[in-house]
GROMACS .gro file of C-alpha atoms in nm:
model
   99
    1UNK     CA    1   2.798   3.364   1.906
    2UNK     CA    2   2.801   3.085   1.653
    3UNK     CA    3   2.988   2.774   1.642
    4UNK     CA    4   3.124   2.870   1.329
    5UNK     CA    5   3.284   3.185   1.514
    6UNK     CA    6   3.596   3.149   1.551
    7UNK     CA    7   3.632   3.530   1.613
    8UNK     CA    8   3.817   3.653   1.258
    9UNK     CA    9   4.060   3.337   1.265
   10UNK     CA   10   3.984   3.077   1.039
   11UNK     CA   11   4.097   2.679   1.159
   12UNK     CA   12   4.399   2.552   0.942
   13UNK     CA   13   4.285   2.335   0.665
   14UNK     CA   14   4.286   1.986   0.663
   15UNK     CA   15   4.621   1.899   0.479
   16UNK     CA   16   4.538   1.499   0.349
   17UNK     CA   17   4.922   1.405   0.330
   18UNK     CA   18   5.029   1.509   0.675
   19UNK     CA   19   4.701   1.328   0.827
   20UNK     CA   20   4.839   1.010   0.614
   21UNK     CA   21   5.109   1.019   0.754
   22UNK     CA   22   5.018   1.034   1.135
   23UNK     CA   23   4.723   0.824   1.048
   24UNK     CA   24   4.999   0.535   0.917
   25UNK     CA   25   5.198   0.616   1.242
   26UNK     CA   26   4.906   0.533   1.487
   27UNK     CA   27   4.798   0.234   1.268
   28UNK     CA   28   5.131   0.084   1.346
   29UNK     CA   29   5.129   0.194   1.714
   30UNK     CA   30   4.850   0.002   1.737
   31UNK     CA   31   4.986  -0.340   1.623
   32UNK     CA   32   4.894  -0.332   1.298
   33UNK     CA   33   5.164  -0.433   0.975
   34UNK     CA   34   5.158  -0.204   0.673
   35UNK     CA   35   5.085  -0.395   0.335
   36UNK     CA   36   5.136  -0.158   0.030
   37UNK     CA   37   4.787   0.041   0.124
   38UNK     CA   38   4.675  -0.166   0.375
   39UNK     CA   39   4.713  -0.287   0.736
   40UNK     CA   40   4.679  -0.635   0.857
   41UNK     CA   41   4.680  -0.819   1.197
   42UNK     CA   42   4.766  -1.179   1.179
   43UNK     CA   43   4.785  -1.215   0.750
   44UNK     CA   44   4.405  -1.056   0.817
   45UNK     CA   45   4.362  -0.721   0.598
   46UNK     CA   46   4.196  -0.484   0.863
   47UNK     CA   47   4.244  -0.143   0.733
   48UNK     CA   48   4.293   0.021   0.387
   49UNK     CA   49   4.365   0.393   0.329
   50UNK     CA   50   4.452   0.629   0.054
   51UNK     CA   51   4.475   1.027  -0.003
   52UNK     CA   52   4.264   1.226  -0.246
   53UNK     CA   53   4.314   1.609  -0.235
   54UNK     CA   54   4.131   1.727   0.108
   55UNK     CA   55   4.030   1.399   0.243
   56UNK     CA   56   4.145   1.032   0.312
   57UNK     CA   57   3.962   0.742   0.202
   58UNK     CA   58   3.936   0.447   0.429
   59UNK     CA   59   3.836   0.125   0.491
   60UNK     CA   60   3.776  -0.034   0.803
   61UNK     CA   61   3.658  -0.425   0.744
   62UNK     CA   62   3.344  -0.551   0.976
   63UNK     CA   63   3.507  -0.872   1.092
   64UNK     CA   64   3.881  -1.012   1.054
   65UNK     CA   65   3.867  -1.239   0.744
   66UNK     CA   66   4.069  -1.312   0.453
   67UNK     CA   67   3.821  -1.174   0.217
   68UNK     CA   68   3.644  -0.867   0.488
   69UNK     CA   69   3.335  -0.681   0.449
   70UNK     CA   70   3.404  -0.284   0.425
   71UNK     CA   71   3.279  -0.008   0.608
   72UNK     CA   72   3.387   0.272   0.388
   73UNK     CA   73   3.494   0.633   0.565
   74UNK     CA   74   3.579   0.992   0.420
   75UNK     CA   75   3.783   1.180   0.667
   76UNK     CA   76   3.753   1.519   0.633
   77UNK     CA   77   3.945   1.718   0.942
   78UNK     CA   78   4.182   1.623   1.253
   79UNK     CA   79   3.873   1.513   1.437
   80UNK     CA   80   3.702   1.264   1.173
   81UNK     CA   81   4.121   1.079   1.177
   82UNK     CA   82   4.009   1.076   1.590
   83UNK     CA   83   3.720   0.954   1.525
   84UNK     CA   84   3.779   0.693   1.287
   85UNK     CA   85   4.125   0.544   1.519
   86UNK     CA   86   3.886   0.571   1.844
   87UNK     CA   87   3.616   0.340   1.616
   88UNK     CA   88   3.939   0.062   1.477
   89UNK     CA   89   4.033   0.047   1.866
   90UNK     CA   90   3.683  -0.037   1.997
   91UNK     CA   91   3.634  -0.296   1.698
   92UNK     CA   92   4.010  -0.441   1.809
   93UNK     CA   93   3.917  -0.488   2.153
   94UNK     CA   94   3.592  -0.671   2.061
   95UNK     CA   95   3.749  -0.899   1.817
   96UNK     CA   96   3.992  -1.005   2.098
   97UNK     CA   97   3.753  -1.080   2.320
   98UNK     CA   98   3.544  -1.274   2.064
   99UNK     CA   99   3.881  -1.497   1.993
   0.00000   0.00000   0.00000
C-alpha cells in the first residue's frame, strides 16, 4: 500500500481562506498584534501573511528588527500551517532568551 492510498477517499483540499483565518487566530494566541497584513511583537514586524488561491504566502523575519530579514514560506496543506506556527514558536522562544 502506498502513502498516497488513502483507500478510494481523497483528503479535503486545502481551502487558503479558512487556513487564514485560523492561521491569524493562533498568531494572536501567541502574543502577537495584527498590523494590516502583518504581526508585530513590541512595534517589531515578525510575521507577514497573505492568501493566493490554494496556498498562503508568508513571511517569517530572521531576527526582531525594525527593518527584518525574510524567510519566505508557501503553505500548501493543514500540516505546512503546523509546521510553519511550530517553526515562529521555536524562533520566539530563542529570541527571548537572547533578550
Amino acid at each position: 500500500m502506498s502513502d498516497n492510498d488513502f483507500g478510494g477517499f481523497a483528503p479535503p483540499a486545502f481551502d487558503a481562506a479558512n487556513a487564514l483565518v485560523g492561521l491569524k487566530r493562533s498568531l494572536r494566541e501567541l502574543g502577537l498584534a495584527e498590523r494590516g497584513n502583518g504581526f508585530e511583537q513590541r512595534g517589531r514586524r515578525l510575521v507577514e501573511v497573505s492568501a493566493e488561491d490554494q496556498a498562503l504566502q508568508v513571511k517569517l523575519a530572521k531576527r526582531p528588527m525594525l527593518t527584518p530579514e525574510w524567510d519566505r514560506l508557501t503553505l500548501k496543506s493543514g500540516a505546512d500551517v503546523r509546521k510553519c506556527l511550530d517553526e515562529l514558536k521555536k524562533r520566539l522562544a530563542r529570541w527571548e532568551r537572547e533578550e
